CSV table of C-alpha atoms in Angstrom, one decimal:
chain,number,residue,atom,x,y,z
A,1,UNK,CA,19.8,-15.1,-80.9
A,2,UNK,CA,20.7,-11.8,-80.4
A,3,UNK,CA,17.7,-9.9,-82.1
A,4,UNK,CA,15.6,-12.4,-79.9
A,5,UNK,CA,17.2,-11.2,-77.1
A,6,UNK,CA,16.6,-7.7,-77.8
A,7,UNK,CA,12.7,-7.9,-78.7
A,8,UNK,CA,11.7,-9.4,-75.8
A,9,UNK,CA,14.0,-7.4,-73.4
A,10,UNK,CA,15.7,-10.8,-72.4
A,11,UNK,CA,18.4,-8.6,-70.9
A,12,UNK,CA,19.5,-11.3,-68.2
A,13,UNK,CA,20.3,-14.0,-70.8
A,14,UNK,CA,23.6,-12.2,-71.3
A,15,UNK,CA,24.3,-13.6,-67.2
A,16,UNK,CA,23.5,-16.8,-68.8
A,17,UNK,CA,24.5,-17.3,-72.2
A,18,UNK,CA,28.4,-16.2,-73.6
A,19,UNK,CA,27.4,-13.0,-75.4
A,20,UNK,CA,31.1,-13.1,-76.3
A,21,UNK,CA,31.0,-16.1,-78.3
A,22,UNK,CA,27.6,-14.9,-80.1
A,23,UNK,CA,28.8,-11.5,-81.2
A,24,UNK,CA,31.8,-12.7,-83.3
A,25,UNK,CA,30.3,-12.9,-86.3
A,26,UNK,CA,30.6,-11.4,-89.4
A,27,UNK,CA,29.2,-7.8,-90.5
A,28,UNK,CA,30.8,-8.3,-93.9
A,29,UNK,CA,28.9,-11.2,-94.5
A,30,UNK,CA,25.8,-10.4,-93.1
A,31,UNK,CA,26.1,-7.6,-95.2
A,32,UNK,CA,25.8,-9.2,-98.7
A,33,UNK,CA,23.1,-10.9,-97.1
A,34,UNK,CA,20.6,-8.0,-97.2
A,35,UNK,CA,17.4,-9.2,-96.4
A,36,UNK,CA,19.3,-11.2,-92.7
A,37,UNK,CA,21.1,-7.9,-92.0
A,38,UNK,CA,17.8,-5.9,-92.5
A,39,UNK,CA,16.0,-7.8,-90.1
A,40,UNK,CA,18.6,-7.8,-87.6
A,41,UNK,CA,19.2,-4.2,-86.9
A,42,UNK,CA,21.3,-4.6,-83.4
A,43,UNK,CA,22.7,-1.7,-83.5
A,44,UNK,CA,20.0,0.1,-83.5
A,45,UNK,CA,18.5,1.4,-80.2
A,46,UNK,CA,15.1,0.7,-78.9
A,47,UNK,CA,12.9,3.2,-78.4
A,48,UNK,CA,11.3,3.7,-75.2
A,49,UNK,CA,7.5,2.7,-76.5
A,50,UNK,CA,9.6,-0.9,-76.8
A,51,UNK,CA,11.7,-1.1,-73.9
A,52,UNK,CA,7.9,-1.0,-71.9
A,53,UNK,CA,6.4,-3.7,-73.9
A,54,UNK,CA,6.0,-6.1,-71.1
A,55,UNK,CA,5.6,-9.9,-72.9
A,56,UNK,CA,3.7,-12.5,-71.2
A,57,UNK,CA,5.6,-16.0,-70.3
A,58,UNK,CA,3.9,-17.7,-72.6
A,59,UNK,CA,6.2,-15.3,-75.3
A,60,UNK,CA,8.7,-15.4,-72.6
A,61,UNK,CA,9.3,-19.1,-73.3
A,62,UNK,CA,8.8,-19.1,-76.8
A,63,UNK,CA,11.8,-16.8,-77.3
A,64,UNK,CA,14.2,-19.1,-74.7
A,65,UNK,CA,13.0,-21.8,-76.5
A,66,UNK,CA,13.8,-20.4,-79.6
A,67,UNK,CA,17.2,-19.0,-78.4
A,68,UNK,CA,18.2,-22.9,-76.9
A,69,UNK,CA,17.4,-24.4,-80.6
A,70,UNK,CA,19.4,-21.4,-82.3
A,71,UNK,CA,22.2,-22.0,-80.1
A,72,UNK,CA,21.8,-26.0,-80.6
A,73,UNK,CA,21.9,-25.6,-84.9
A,74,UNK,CA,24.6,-23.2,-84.3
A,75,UNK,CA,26.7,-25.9,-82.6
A,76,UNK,CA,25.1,-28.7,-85.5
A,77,UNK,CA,26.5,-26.9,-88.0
A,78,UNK,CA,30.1,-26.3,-86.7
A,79,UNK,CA,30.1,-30.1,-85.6
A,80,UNK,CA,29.6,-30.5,-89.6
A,81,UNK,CA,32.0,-28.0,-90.4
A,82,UNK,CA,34.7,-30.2,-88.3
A,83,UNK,CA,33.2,-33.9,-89.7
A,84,UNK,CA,33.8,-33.0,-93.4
A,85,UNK,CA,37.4,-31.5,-92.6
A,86,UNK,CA,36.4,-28.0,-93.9
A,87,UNK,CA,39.6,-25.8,-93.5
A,88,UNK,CA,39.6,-22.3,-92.4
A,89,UNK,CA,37.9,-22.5,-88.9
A,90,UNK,CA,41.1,-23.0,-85.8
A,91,UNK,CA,39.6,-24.9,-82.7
A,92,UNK,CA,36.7,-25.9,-84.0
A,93,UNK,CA,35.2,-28.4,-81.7
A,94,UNK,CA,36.3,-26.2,-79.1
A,95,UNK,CA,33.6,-23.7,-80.6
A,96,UNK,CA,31.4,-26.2,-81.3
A,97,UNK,CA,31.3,-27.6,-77.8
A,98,UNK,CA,30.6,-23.9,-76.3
A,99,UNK,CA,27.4,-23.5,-78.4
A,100,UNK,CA,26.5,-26.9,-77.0
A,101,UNK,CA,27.3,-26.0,-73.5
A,102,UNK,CA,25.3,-22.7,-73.7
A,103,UNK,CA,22.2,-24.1,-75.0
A,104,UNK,CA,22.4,-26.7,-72.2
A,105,UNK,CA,23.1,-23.9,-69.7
A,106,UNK,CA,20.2,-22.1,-70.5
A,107,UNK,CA,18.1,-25.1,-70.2
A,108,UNK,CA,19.6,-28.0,-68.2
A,109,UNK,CA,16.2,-30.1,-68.1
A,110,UNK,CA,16.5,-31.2,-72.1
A,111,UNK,CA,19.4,-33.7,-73.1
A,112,UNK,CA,19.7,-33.0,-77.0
A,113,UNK,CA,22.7,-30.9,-76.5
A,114,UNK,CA,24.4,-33.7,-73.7
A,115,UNK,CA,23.6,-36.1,-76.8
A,116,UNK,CA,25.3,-33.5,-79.2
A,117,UNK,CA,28.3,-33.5,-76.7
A,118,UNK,CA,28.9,-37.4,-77.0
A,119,UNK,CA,28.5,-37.6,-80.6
A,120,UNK,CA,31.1,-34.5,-81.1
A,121,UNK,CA,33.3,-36.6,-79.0
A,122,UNK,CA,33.0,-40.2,-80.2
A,123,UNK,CA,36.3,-42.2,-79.5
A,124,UNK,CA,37.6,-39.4,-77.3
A,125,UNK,CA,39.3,-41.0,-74.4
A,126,UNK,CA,38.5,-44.7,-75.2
A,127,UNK,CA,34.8,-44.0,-75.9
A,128,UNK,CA,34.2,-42.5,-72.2
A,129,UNK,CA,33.6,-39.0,-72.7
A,130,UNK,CA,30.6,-40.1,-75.2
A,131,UNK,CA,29.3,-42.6,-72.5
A,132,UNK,CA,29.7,-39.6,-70.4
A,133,UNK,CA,27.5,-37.5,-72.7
A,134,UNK,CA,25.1,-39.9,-73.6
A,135,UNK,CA,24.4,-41.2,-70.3
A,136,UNK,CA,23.7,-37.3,-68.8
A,137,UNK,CA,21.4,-36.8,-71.9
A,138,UNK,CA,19.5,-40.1,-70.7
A,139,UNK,CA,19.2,-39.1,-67.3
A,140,UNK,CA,17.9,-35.5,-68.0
A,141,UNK,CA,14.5,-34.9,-67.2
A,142,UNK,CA,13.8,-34.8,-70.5
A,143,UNK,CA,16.0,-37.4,-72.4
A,144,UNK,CA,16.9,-37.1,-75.9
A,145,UNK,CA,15.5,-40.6,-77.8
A,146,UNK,CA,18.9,-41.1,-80.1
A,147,UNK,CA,21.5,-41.2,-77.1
A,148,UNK,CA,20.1,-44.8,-76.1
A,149,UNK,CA,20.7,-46.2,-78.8
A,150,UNK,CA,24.1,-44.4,-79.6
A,151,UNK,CA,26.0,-45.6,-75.8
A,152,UNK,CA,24.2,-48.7,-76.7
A,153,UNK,CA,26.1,-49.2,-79.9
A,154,UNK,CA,29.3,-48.1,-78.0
A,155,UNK,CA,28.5,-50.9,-75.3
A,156,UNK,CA,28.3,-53.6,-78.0
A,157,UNK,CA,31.5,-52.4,-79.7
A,158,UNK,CA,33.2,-53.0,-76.4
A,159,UNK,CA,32.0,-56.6,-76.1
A,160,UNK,CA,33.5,-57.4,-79.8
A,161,UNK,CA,36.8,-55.4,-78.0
A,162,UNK,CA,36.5,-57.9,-75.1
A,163,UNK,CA,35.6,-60.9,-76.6
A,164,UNK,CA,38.6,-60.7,-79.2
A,165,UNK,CA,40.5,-60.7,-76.5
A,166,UNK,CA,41.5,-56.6,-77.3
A,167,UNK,CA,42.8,-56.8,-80.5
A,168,UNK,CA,45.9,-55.0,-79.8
A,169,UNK,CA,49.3,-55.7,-79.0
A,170,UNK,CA,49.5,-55.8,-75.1
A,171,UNK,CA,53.1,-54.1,-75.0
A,172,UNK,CA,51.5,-50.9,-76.4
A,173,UNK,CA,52.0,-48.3,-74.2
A,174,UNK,CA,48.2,-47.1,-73.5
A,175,UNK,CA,47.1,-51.4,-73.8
A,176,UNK,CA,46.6,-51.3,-69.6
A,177,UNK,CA,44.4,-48.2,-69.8
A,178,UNK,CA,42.4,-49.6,-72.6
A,179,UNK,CA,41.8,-52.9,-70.8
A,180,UNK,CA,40.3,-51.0,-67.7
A,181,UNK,CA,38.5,-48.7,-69.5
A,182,UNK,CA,37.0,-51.8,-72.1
A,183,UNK,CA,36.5,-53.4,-68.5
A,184,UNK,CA,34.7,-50.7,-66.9
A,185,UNK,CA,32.3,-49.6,-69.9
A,186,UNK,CA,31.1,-53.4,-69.8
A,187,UNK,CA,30.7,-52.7,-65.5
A,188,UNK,CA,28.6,-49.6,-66.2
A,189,UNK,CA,26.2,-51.8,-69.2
A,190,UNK,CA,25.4,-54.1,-66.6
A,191,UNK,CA,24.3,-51.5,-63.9
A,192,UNK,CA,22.9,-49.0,-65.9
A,193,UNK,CA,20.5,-51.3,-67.5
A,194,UNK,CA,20.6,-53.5,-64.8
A,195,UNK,CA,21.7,-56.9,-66.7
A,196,UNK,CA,22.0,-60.4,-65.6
A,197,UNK,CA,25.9,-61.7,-65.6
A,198,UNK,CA,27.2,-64.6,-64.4
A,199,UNK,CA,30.4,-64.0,-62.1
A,200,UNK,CA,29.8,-60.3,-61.9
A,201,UNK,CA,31.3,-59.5,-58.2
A,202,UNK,CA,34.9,-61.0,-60.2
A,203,UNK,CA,34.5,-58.4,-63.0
A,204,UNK,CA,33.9,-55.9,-61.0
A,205,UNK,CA,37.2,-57.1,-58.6
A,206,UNK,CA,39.1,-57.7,-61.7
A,207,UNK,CA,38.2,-54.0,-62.7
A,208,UNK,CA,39.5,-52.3,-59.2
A,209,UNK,CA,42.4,-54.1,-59.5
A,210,UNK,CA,43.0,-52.6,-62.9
A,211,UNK,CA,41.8,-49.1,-61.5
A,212,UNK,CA,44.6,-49.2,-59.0
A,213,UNK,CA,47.4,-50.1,-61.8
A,214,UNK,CA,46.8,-47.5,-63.9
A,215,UNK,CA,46.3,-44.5,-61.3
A,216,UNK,CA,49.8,-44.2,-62.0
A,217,UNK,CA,50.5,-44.5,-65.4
A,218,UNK,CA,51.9,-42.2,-67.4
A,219,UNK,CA,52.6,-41.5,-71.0
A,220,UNK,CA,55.8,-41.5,-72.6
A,221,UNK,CA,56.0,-38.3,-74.9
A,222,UNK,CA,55.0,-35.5,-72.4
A,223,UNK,CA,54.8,-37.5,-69.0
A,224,UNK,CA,51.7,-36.7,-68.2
A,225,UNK,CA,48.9,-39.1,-66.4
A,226,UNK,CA,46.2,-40.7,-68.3
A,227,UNK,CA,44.0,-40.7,-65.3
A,228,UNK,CA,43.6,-36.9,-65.2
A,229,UNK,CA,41.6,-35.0,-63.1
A,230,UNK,CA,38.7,-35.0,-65.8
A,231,UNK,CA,39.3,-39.0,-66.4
A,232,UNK,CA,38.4,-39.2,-62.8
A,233,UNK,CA,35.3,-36.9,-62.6
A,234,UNK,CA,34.1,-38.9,-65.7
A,235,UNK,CA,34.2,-41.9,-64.0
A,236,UNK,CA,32.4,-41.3,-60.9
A,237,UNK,CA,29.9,-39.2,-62.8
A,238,UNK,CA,28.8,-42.6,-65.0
A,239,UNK,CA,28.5,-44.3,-61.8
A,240,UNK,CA,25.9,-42.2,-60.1
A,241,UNK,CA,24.1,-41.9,-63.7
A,242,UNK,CA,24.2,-45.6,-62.8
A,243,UNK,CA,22.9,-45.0,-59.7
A,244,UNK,CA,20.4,-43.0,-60.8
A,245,UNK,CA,18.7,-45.2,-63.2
A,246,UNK,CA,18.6,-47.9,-60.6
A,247,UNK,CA,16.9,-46.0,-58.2
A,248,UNK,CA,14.2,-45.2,-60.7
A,249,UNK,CA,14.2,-48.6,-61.4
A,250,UNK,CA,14.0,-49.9,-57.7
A,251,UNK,CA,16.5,-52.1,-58.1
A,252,UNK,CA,18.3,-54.3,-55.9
A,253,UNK,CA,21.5,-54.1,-57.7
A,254,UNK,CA,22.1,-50.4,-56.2
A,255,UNK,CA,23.6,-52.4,-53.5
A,256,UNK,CA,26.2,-53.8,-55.3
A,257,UNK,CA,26.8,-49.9,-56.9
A,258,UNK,CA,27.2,-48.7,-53.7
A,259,UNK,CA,29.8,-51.3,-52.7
A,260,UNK,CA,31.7,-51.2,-55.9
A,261,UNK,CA,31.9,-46.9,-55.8
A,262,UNK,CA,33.2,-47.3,-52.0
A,263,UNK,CA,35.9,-49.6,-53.0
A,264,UNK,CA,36.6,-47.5,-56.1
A,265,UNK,CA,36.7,-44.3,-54.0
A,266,UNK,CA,39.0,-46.1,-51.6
A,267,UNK,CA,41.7,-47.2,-54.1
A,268,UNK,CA,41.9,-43.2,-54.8
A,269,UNK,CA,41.9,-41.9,-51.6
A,270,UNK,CA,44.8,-45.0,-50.8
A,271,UNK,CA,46.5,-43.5,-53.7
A,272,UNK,CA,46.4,-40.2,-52.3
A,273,UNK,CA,47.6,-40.9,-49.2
A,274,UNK,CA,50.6,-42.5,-50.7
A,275,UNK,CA,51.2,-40.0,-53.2
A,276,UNK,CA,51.2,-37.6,-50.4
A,277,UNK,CA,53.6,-39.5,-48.7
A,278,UNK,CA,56.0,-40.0,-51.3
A,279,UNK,CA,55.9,-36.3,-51.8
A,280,UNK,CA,57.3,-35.4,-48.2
A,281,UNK,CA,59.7,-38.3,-48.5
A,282,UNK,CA,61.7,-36.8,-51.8
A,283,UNK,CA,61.3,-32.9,-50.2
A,284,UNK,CA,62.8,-33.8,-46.7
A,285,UNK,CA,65.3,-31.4,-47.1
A,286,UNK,CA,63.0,-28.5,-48.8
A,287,UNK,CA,60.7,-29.5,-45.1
A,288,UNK,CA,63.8,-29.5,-43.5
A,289,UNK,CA,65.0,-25.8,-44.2
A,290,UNK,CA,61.5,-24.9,-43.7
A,291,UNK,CA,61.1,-26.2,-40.3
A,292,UNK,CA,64.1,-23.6,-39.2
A,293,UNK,CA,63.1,-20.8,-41.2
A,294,UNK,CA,59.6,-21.3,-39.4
A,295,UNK,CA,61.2,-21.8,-36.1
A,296,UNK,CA,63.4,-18.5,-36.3
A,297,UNK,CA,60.3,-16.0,-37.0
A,298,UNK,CA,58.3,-17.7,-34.8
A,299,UNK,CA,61.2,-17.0,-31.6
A,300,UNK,CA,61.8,-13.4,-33.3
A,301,UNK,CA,58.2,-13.0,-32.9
A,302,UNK,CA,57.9,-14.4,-29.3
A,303,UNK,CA,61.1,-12.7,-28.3
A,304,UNK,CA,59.0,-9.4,-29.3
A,305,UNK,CA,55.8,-10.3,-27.4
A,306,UNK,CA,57.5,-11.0,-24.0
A,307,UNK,CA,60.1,-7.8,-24.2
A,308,UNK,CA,56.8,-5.8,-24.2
A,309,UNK,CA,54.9,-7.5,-22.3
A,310,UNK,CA,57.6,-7.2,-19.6
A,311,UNK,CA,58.2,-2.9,-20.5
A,312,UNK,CA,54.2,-3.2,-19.9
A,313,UNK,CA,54.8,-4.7,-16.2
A,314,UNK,CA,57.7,-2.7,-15.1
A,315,UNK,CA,55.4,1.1,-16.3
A,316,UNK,CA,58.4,1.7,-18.8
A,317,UNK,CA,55.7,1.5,-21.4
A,318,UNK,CA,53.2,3.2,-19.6
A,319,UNK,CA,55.8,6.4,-19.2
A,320,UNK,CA,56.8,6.5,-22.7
A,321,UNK,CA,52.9,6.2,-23.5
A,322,UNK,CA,52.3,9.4,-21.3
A,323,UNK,CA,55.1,11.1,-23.0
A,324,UNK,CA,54.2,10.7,-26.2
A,325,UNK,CA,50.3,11.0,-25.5
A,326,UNK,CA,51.4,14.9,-24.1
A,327,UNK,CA,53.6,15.3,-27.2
A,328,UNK,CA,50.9,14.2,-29.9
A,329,UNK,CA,48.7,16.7,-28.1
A,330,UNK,CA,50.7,19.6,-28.7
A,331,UNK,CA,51.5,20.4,-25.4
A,332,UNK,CA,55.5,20.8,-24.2
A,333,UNK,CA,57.2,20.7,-20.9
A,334,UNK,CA,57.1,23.4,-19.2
A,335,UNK,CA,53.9,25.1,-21.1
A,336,UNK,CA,51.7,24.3,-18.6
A,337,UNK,CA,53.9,26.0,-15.3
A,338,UNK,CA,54.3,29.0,-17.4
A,339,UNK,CA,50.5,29.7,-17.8
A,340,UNK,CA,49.9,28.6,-14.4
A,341,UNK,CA,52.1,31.5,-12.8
A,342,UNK,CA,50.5,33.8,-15.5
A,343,UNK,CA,46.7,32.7,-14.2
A,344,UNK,CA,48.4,34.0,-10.9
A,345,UNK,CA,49.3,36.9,-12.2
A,346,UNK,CA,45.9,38.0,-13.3
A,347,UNK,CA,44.1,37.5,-10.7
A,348,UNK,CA,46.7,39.2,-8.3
A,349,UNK,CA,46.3,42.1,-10.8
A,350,UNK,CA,42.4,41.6,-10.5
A,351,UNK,CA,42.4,41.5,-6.4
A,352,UNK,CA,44.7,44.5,-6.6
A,353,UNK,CA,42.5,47.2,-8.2
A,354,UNK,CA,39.4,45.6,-6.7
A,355,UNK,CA,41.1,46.9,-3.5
A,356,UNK,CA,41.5,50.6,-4.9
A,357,UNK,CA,37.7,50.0,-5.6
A,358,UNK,CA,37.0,49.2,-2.5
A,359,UNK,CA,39.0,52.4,-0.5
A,360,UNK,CA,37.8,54.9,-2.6
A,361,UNK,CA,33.9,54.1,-1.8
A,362,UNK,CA,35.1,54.0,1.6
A,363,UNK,CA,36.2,57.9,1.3
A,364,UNK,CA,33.0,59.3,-0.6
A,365,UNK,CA,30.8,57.5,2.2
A,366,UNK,CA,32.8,59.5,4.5
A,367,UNK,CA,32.8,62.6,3.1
């Protein structure tokens, strides 16, 4: 990816692709490799006959292409790295997911690497970051083939879930979370391929009522939500996927969507509110002592404003202006009378001996 990048003077895909994550690799190994490290030669500078090659798009393409199924393999073979349980890599599908998100930022149109995504995180928050993944790949303008029939093999293990009534025992902590989210998956199979159920407007009540339950839930070990802030973004993002298809579709069912994301995005906003409420409730005292503290600098401040406003209408303000303006200029009391009585001076001295001038061409026209 690199040495692509420095043929064909791609010097803006470093704005676009994490030339961080690229250039941690190995010299040692590259190394033993002779015949990779030969061809490679990035340290090496270009000479100026190659830095004024000028490529045409045609090659221009061929090389992002190239550098979007690089970074694709690169993120392949660290998602195989993590599936056989290689040791010897830390964070590893944390690595894996960044070449997957860099190949998709270079080139948002394809879905392979969305696809990549939700296979990398199969089961990952009850199944909904893959439906995530897998529905973003299928709504790309050019979908990846494999993600339909991946979500659609997630949405039929969430039936079997359903229709054996869950499986699990129902005073498990998470059980709540797992019925909305088994509930909701089967919501989102209906509208995204636009199915025909029977007594769909219940299922869909049935799953805002357990939306609203479980805003709040939290887990035991670290007290944290399960609804996070990504949990949320996830949700609402599958149901404009859904949207999406329909409209392509031209279906009539968009206007049950439409309903059932206002009455999902008022639950949240109703939750909100309260939470917000709640809040100023438990901190009346911290509101309290901040009311006062905000009173107090606000009189100090108005205090200040009318005592000069007032020094500004009685002239006090204007005098001390003066005072200090003369001051600043360099120019002391009592400067000024002193060379006025010496301008005097001169010029009485001047007049004087313009007289004696004067008397002594009156004698030599007499003479």
């Amino acid at each position: 990816v690199l040495r692509l990048g420095q043929i064909f003077n791609l010097d803006r895909l470093r704005y676009v692709v994490s030339y961080e994550l690229l250039e941690n690799y190995d010299d040692e190994l590259l190394v033993r490799e002779s015949s990779c490290y030969e061809n490679l030669n990035l340290k090496e500078e270009r000479s100026e006959e190659e830095k004024k090659v000028i490529y045409t798009k045609q090659e221009i393409s061929f090389a992002l292409e190239s550098v979007h199924a690089l970074l694709t393999s690169l993120g392949d073979l660290h998602r195989y790295y993590c599936e056989f349980g290689l040791d010897g890599l830390s964070n590893v599908k944390e690595v894996t997911a960044s070449y997957y998100w860099e190949a998709f930022k270079l080139n948002t149109k394809v879905g392979i690497t969305q696809n990549q995504l939700g296979t990398l995180y199969n089961g990952r928050n009850y199944n909904l970051d893959s439906v995530y993944h897998y529905l973003y790949s299928l709504c790309c303008p050019i979908p990846f083939e494999c993600s339909e029939p991946n979500v659609s093999r997630i949405f039929q293990k969430n039936i079997r879930y359903l229709e054996s009534n869950g499986g699990a025992d129902v005073e498990e902590e998470d059980y709540a979370v797992r019925e909305f989210m088994a509930k909701f998956l089967l919501v989102v199979d209906v509208f995204f391929y636009d199915k025909s159920v029977s007594d769909f407007t219940s299922l869909c009540h049935s799953v805002l009522i357990d939306f609203k339950n479980v805003l709040g839930a939290r887990r035991l070990v670290d007290d944290e939500y399960y609804m996070t802030d990504e949990f949320i973004f996830k949700i609402v993002s599958i149901l404009f996927f859904c949207m999406y298809r329909l409209q392509l579709n031209s279906s009539e069912k968009i206007y049950s969507l439409n309903a059932f994301m206002v009455a999902l995005c008022s639950e949240l906003l109703e939750y909100c509110t309260m939470a917000v409420e709640k809040y100023v409730v438990e901190n009346v005292r911290e509101d309290k002592k901040f009311r006062e503290l905000y009173t107090a600098m606000y009189q100090r401040y108005d205090d200040e404003v009318r005592r000069s406003r007032q020094m500004v209408k009685d002239g006090t303000a204007g005098g001390i202006f003066t005072k200090d303006q003369k001051s600043s200029s360099g120019v002391e009391e009592g400067n000024g009378s002193e060379d006025h009585s010496n301008k005097e001076n001169d010029e009485r001295k001047s007049q004087a001996s313009s007289g004696k001038q004067g008397g002594g061409l009156k004698k030599k026209h007499a003479r």
